[in-house]
């Protein structure tokens, strides 16, 4: 008797080439249903799915009956760790490892743009104004605190080191040895002692109970006067009002913000009009339709975990639901 194929529901954007790759590699073991690009999976497809690639809604998850593996195409998993309709029997895995390079380049590019007043020059270009600004700084010689030492934090640290910065890493759990890309490694309880050393703070943390509101008004002001904040992790890291205050009173020299406490950022938020703030709408880590390199890496992660699921080997990138990542 022929074994029943594993039902795999693909909600992520999947072009014809990738569909062929999935069917060629796994077609003898899996039956694929592709329901992305605005197509809504049927209740029958949701009930049948043992594996889902992508990000189903909570209502869709409530309709699943046979789901065993939810493989996200995002690195952040906090939306799902908070869901009540995701049974404990379902293994939740993320796409950590796909976004480190592109987000690290965003962080470095933002720092260079702030230090060289590129925002001002862009505005002047639009207005046809020829004006020079004398003030310029370098990453070299700065002390940077990287909050989060996972894939994204490590990639940021590696590039900061190349630019000549001293890099202090901060994470939730202790490390037995300092990773190669960092000069120091600390746990969160050391943050208050570290912040007065910081010329740069880069947030790469997930959204958890421990990280939400971590950068309080007091901690923002504990950084060196003129320090720069870059946040590419989660907007819950710092309250919007606290950020606005630290920028308006001149303590922070600038900020590059890709994530916010409220998204979309309200139109009346003062951050929009601050000359020393670079603001982007949560695009530091583009994937499907945004970056072919990231997209290909995501699919590699998905296929690797599907292979592991089918062969009974340990899965990668399994999310710890109690910790939120």
Tab-separated table of C-alpha atoms in Angstrom:
chain	number	residue	atom	x	y	z
A	1	UNK	CA	0.000	0.000	0.000
A	2	UNK	CA	1.381	3.412	-1.007
A	3	UNK	CA	2.163	5.804	1.837
A	4	UNK	CA	0.008	8.911	2.005
A	5	UNK	CA	1.794	12.076	0.968
A	6	UNK	CA	2.404	14.869	3.471
A	7	UNK	CA	0.147	17.822	2.757
A	8	UNK	CA	2.107	21.102	2.511
A	9	UNK	CA	0.222	24.389	2.228
A	10	UNK	CA	2.321	27.232	0.798
A	11	UNK	CA	1.043	30.686	1.731
A	12	UNK	CA	4.286	32.515	0.923
A	13	UNK	CA	4.853	34.050	-2.500
A	14	UNK	CA	6.150	31.238	-4.690
A	15	UNK	CA	7.017	31.645	-8.371
A	16	UNK	CA	6.845	28.895	-10.984
A	17	UNK	CA	10.541	28.073	-10.683
A	18	UNK	CA	10.290	27.485	-6.951
A	19	UNK	CA	7.102	25.477	-7.368
A	20	UNK	CA	8.939	23.217	-9.782
A	21	UNK	CA	11.867	22.949	-7.367
A	22	UNK	CA	9.595	21.941	-4.497
A	23	UNK	CA	7.749	19.380	-6.576
A	24	UNK	CA	10.950	17.954	-8.051
A	25	UNK	CA	12.661	17.624	-4.692
A	26	UNK	CA	9.711	16.535	-2.551
A	27	UNK	CA	6.980	15.474	-4.989
A	28	UNK	CA	7.194	11.779	-4.150
A	29	UNK	CA	6.605	12.521	-0.472
A	30	UNK	CA	4.556	15.724	-0.420
A	31	UNK	CA	1.418	17.134	-1.984
A	32	UNK	CA	1.777	20.911	-2.348
A	33	UNK	CA	-1.040	23.437	-2.368
A	34	UNK	CA	-0.085	26.979	-3.381
A	35	UNK	CA	-2.475	29.587	-2.041
A	36	UNK	CA	-0.520	32.834	-1.974
A	37	UNK	CA	-0.885	36.154	-3.822
A	38	UNK	CA	-4.259	36.991	-2.329
A	39	UNK	CA	-5.757	33.554	-2.860
A	40	UNK	CA	-7.360	32.307	0.336
A	41	UNK	CA	-6.905	28.658	1.284
A	42	UNK	CA	-10.109	26.719	1.682
A	43	UNK	CA	-11.187	25.212	4.970
A	44	UNK	CA	-10.447	21.782	3.494
A	45	UNK	CA	-6.890	22.799	2.569
A	46	UNK	CA	-6.294	24.175	6.056
A	47	UNK	CA	-7.648	21.025	7.702
A	48	UNK	CA	-5.441	18.813	5.541
A	49	UNK	CA	-2.183	20.726	5.967
A	50	UNK	CA	0.492	19.017	8.036
A	51	UNK	CA	3.027	21.715	7.119
A	52	UNK	CA	2.465	25.383	6.334
A	53	UNK	CA	5.038	27.696	4.748
A	54	UNK	CA	4.162	31.309	5.449
A	55	UNK	CA	2.109	33.367	7.837
A	56	UNK	CA	-1.506	32.241	8.297
A	57	UNK	CA	-3.970	34.383	10.192
A	58	UNK	CA	-5.198	33.361	13.615
A	59	UNK	CA	-8.594	32.559	12.096
A	60	UNK	CA	-6.935	30.282	9.544
A	61	UNK	CA	-4.917	28.524	12.223
A	62	UNK	CA	-8.119	27.834	14.122
A	63	UNK	CA	-9.273	25.764	11.130
A	64	UNK	CA	-6.234	23.493	11.030
A	65	UNK	CA	-6.575	19.979	12.382
A	66	UNK	CA	-3.471	18.105	11.238
A	67	UNK	CA	-0.846	20.867	11.403
A	68	UNK	CA	2.503	19.731	12.782
A	69	UNK	CA	4.981	22.324	11.449
A	70	UNK	CA	4.417	26.045	10.891
A	71	UNK	CA	7.475	27.306	9.031
A	72	UNK	CA	7.463	31.103	9.005
A	73	UNK	CA	9.166	33.180	6.335
A	74	UNK	CA	9.780	35.901	8.935
A	75	UNK	CA	12.533	36.076	11.539
A	76	UNK	CA	10.170	37.568	14.125
A	77	UNK	CA	7.738	35.094	15.650
A	78	UNK	CA	6.142	37.093	18.468
A	79	UNK	CA	2.836	37.378	16.604
A	80	UNK	CA	2.519	33.596	16.820
A	81	UNK	CA	3.938	32.998	20.271
A	82	UNK	CA	1.100	35.154	21.600
A	83	UNK	CA	-1.630	33.290	19.721
A	84	UNK	CA	-4.061	31.128	21.652
A	85	UNK	CA	-5.123	29.144	18.560
A	86	UNK	CA	-1.716	27.605	17.885
A	87	UNK	CA	-1.673	24.184	19.601
A	88	UNK	CA	1.408	23.161	21.530
A	89	UNK	CA	1.652	20.123	19.254
A	90	UNK	CA	2.587	22.435	16.356
A	91	UNK	CA	6.302	23.142	15.998
A	92	UNK	CA	6.900	26.808	15.196
A	93	UNK	CA	10.041	27.631	13.213
A	94	UNK	CA	11.232	30.982	11.882
A	95	UNK	CA	13.490	32.145	9.038
A	96	UNK	CA	16.347	33.379	11.215
A	97	UNK	CA	19.533	33.479	9.172
A	98	UNK	CA	17.961	34.992	6.070
A	99	UNK	CA	18.044	38.649	7.056
A	100	UNK	CA	21.375	39.278	8.784
A	101	UNK	CA	23.317	40.595	5.797
A	102	UNK	CA	20.710	42.943	4.387
A	103	UNK	CA	19.677	44.385	7.761
A	104	UNK	CA	23.311	44.885	8.782
A	105	UNK	CA	23.918	46.843	5.584
A	106	UNK	CA	20.866	48.971	6.393
A	107	UNK	CA	22.303	49.723	9.839
A	108	UNK	CA	25.725	50.674	8.515
A	109	UNK	CA	24.259	52.745	5.690
A	110	UNK	CA	22.045	54.600	8.161
A	111	UNK	CA	24.985	55.436	10.399
A	112	UNK	CA	27.013	56.767	7.483
A	113	UNK	CA	24.028	58.803	6.286
A	114	UNK	CA	23.552	60.354	9.737
A	115	UNK	CA	27.245	61.037	10.285
A	116	UNK	CA	27.625	62.684	6.852
A	117	UNK	CA	24.309	64.612	6.839
A	118	UNK	CA	23.048	62.839	3.726
A	119	UNK	CA	19.457	63.656	4.692
A	120	UNK	CA	20.205	67.372	4.567
A	121	UNK	CA	22.038	67.052	1.268
A	122	UNK	CA	19.131	65.126	-0.238
A	123	UNK	CA	16.718	67.880	0.805
A	124	UNK	CA	19.074	70.489	-0.640
A	125	UNK	CA	19.258	68.573	-3.891
A	126	UNK	CA	15.484	68.620	-4.161
A	127	UNK	CA	15.532	72.398	-3.581
A	128	UNK	CA	18.581	72.977	-5.836
A	129	UNK	CA	20.562	74.422	-2.921
A	130	UNK	CA	24.365	74.227	-2.977
A	131	UNK	CA	25.369	74.260	0.698
A	132	UNK	CA	28.142	72.511	2.609
A	133	UNK	CA	27.919	71.229	6.184
A	134	UNK	CA	31.194	71.154	8.073
A	135	UNK	CA	30.240	68.617	10.722
A	136	UNK	CA	31.105	65.003	9.881
A	137	UNK	CA	31.872	61.938	11.951
A	138	UNK	CA	33.129	58.418	11.363
A	139	UNK	CA	32.119	55.027	12.680
A	140	UNK	CA	35.790	54.373	13.264
A	141	UNK	CA	36.747	54.934	16.885
A	142	UNK	CA	33.172	54.794	18.160
A	143	UNK	CA	31.883	52.427	20.846
A	144	UNK	CA	28.765	50.606	19.718
A	145	UNK	CA	26.371	48.553	21.817
A	146	UNK	CA	24.536	45.907	19.819
A	147	UNK	CA	21.381	44.769	21.598
A	148	UNK	CA	20.870	41.183	20.484
A	149	UNK	CA	23.650	38.798	19.493
A	150	UNK	CA	21.763	36.466	17.184
A	151	UNK	CA	22.100	36.334	13.397
A	152	UNK	CA	21.228	39.985	12.823
A	153	UNK	CA	23.255	41.291	15.768
A	154	UNK	CA	26.301	39.252	14.775
A	155	UNK	CA	26.129	40.500	11.195
A	156	UNK	CA	25.869	44.096	12.420
A	157	UNK	CA	28.811	43.576	14.776
A	158	UNK	CA	30.978	42.080	12.031
A	159	UNK	CA	30.534	45.120	9.843
A	160	UNK	CA	31.011	47.602	12.666
A	161	UNK	CA	34.342	45.942	13.438
A	162	UNK	CA	35.451	46.359	9.828
A	163	UNK	CA	34.638	50.069	10.110
A	164	UNK	CA	36.825	50.329	13.207
A	165	UNK	CA	34.275	50.466	16.023
A	166	UNK	CA	34.548	48.774	19.407
A	167	UNK	CA	31.512	46.485	19.690
A	168	UNK	CA	29.824	45.516	22.942
A	169	UNK	CA	27.192	42.799	22.653
A	170	UNK	CA	24.213	42.439	24.970
A	171	UNK	CA	21.921	39.408	25.122
A	172	UNK	CA	19.475	37.742	27.468
A	173	UNK	CA	21.584	34.690	28.319
A	174	UNK	CA	25.236	34.506	29.295
A	175	UNK	CA	27.872	33.297	26.829
A	176	UNK	CA	30.827	31.136	27.763
A	177	UNK	CA	33.143	33.004	25.397
A	178	UNK	CA	33.026	36.325	23.541
A	179	UNK	CA	32.037	35.704	19.891
A	180	UNK	CA	34.587	36.686	17.275
A	181	UNK	CA	32.604	39.669	16.025
A	182	UNK	CA	32.356	41.327	19.441
A	183	UNK	CA	34.890	42.905	21.792
A	184	UNK	CA	32.741	42.216	24.845
A	185	UNK	CA	29.611	40.171	25.589
A	186	UNK	CA	27.195	40.986	28.412
A	187	UNK	CA	23.739	40.090	29.654
A	188	UNK	CA	20.827	42.521	29.930
A	189	UNK	CA	21.469	43.196	33.603
A	190	UNK	CA	24.719	44.965	32.629
A	191	UNK	CA	22.979	47.431	30.299
A	192	UNK	CA	22.845	50.352	32.719
A	193	UNK	CA	26.570	50.140	33.326
A	194	UNK	CA	27.310	49.924	29.577
A	195	UNK	CA	25.148	52.728	28.195
A	196	UNK	CA	27.392	55.638	29.362
A	197	UNK	CA	30.072	54.179	27.057
A	198	UNK	CA	27.818	54.171	23.996
A	199	UNK	CA	28.309	56.402	20.966
A	200	UNK	CA	25.989	54.092	19.034
A	201	UNK	CA	23.216	51.746	20.159
A	202	UNK	CA	21.729	49.329	17.630
A	203	UNK	CA	18.564	47.437	18.547
A	204	UNK	CA	18.352	43.938	17.044
A	205	UNK	CA	16.164	42.366	19.703
A	206	UNK	CA	12.899	40.440	19.283
A	207	UNK	CA	9.739	41.560	21.029
A	208	UNK	CA	9.563	39.782	24.376
A	209	UNK	CA	8.478	40.623	27.911
A	210	UNK	CA	12.102	41.403	28.766
A	211	UNK	CA	12.821	43.622	25.770
A	212	UNK	CA	9.593	45.640	25.550
A	213	UNK	CA	10.334	49.135	26.830
A	214	UNK	CA	13.964	48.232	27.509
A	215	UNK	CA	15.265	51.634	26.399
A	216	UNK	CA	13.450	53.847	28.867
A	217	UNK	CA	13.775	57.639	28.922
A	218	UNK	CA	16.454	57.288	31.598
A	219	UNK	CA	18.428	54.796	29.545
A	220	UNK	CA	18.216	56.897	26.394
A	221	UNK	CA	19.702	59.770	28.390
A	222	UNK	CA	22.350	57.494	29.898
A	223	UNK	CA	23.968	57.158	26.473
A	224	UNK	CA	26.723	59.623	25.604
A	225	UNK	CA	25.538	63.077	24.621
A	226	UNK	CA	25.203	63.096	20.849
A	227	UNK	CA	24.872	59.316	20.621
A	228	UNK	CA	22.953	57.699	17.751
A	229	UNK	CA	20.244	55.059	18.032
A	230	UNK	CA	19.503	52.609	15.226
A	231	UNK	CA	16.518	50.301	15.701
A	232	UNK	CA	16.058	47.404	13.277
A	233	UNK	CA	14.588	44.968	15.802
A	234	UNK	CA	11.165	45.751	17.206
A	235	UNK	CA	9.447	49.076	17.822
A	236	UNK	CA	8.568	48.063	21.370
A	237	UNK	CA	12.221	48.551	22.372
A	238	UNK	CA	11.670	52.254	23.119
A	239	UNK	CA	8.543	54.351	23.645
A	240	UNK	CA	7.864	56.916	20.937
A	241	UNK	CA	7.396	59.770	23.416
A	242	UNK	CA	10.689	58.939	25.114
A	243	UNK	CA	12.493	58.874	21.761
A	244	UNK	CA	10.983	62.179	20.708
A	245	UNK	CA	11.976	63.778	24.005
A	246	UNK	CA	15.592	62.560	23.861
A	247	UNK	CA	15.924	63.868	20.311
A	248	UNK	CA	14.177	67.180	20.940
A	249	UNK	CA	16.263	68.031	23.982
A	250	UNK	CA	19.404	67.334	21.969
A	251	UNK	CA	20.760	64.478	24.053
A	252	UNK	CA	20.554	62.035	21.167
A	253	UNK	CA	22.443	63.203	18.115
A	254	UNK	CA	20.217	61.269	15.744
A	255	UNK	CA	18.287	58.099	15.091
A	256	UNK	CA	17.630	55.680	12.262
A	257	UNK	CA	14.295	53.975	12.883
A	258	UNK	CA	12.784	51.178	10.812
A	259	UNK	CA	10.367	49.924	13.473
A	260	UNK	CA	8.002	51.793	15.759
A	261	UNK	CA	5.839	51.388	18.810
A	262	UNK	CA	2.803	52.019	16.565
A	263	UNK	CA	2.862	51.040	12.892
A	264	UNK	CA	2.092	52.771	10.636
A	265	UNK	CA	3.670	55.708	12.433
A	266	UNK	CA	0.933	58.330	13.044
A	267	UNK	CA	1.122	61.253	10.625
A	268	UNK	CA	1.294	63.765	13.468
A	269	UNK	CA	4.300	62.159	15.169
A	270	UNK	CA	7.166	64.676	15.551
A	271	UNK	CA	9.673	62.085	14.304
A	272	UNK	CA	8.520	62.743	10.736
A	273	UNK	CA	9.822	66.296	10.783
A	274	UNK	CA	13.136	65.805	12.585
A	275	UNK	CA	16.126	66.514	10.386
A	276	UNK	CA	18.364	64.137	12.343
A	277	UNK	CA	16.022	61.167	12.063
A	278	UNK	CA	16.047	58.648	9.227
A	279	UNK	CA	12.676	56.964	9.094
A	280	UNK	CA	11.650	53.938	7.019
A	281	UNK	CA	8.427	51.867	7.092
A	282	UNK	CA	9.701	48.520	8.438
A	283	UNK	CA	11.686	47.633	5.316
A	284	UNK	CA	15.186	46.949	6.681
A	285	UNK	CA	14.705	43.238	6.029
A	286	UNK	CA	12.869	42.945	2.692
A	287	UNK	CA	12.105	39.462	1.438
A	288	UNK	CA	9.592	38.335	-1.162
A	289	UNK	CA	9.516	40.818	-4.003
A	290	UNK	CA	12.148	42.936	-2.268
A	291	UNK	CA	15.394	40.973	-2.290
A	292	UNK	CA	16.113	37.914	-4.428
A	293	UNK	CA	19.035	36.952	-2.177
A	294	UNK	CA	16.905	37.009	0.978
A	295	UNK	CA	14.045	35.224	-0.768
A	296	UNK	CA	16.329	32.414	-1.929
A	297	UNK	CA	17.741	32.000	1.569
A	298	UNK	CA	14.247	31.810	3.047
A	299	UNK	CA	13.322	29.021	0.640
A	300	UNK	CA	16.542	27.182	1.478
A	301	UNK	CA	15.573	27.337	5.176
A	302	UNK	CA	12.038	26.128	4.390
A	303	UNK	CA	13.246	23.218	2.266
A	304	UNK	CA	15.916	22.215	4.756
A	305	UNK	CA	13.351	22.048	7.549
A	306	UNK	CA	10.872	20.167	5.364
A	307	UNK	CA	13.582	17.595	4.633
A	308	UNK	CA	14.289	17.312	8.337
A	309	UNK	CA	10.589	16.970	9.138
A	310	UNK	CA	10.122	14.191	6.581
A	311	UNK	CA	13.190	12.262	7.762
A	312	UNK	CA	12.553	12.753	11.485
A	313	UNK	CA	15.714	14.780	12.068
A	314	UNK	CA	15.872	17.763	14.468
A	315	UNK	CA	14.421	20.932	12.978
A	316	UNK	CA	16.350	24.197	12.790
A	317	UNK	CA	15.161	27.632	13.936
A	318	UNK	CA	12.603	26.209	16.342
A	319	UNK	CA	10.971	29.047	18.290
A	320	UNK	CA	10.820	28.855	22.078
A	321	UNK	CA	7.271	29.998	22.697
A	322	UNK	CA	7.819	30.960	26.327
A	323	UNK	CA	10.743	33.216	25.351
A	324	UNK	CA	9.074	34.570	22.220
A	325	UNK	CA	11.843	33.815	19.702
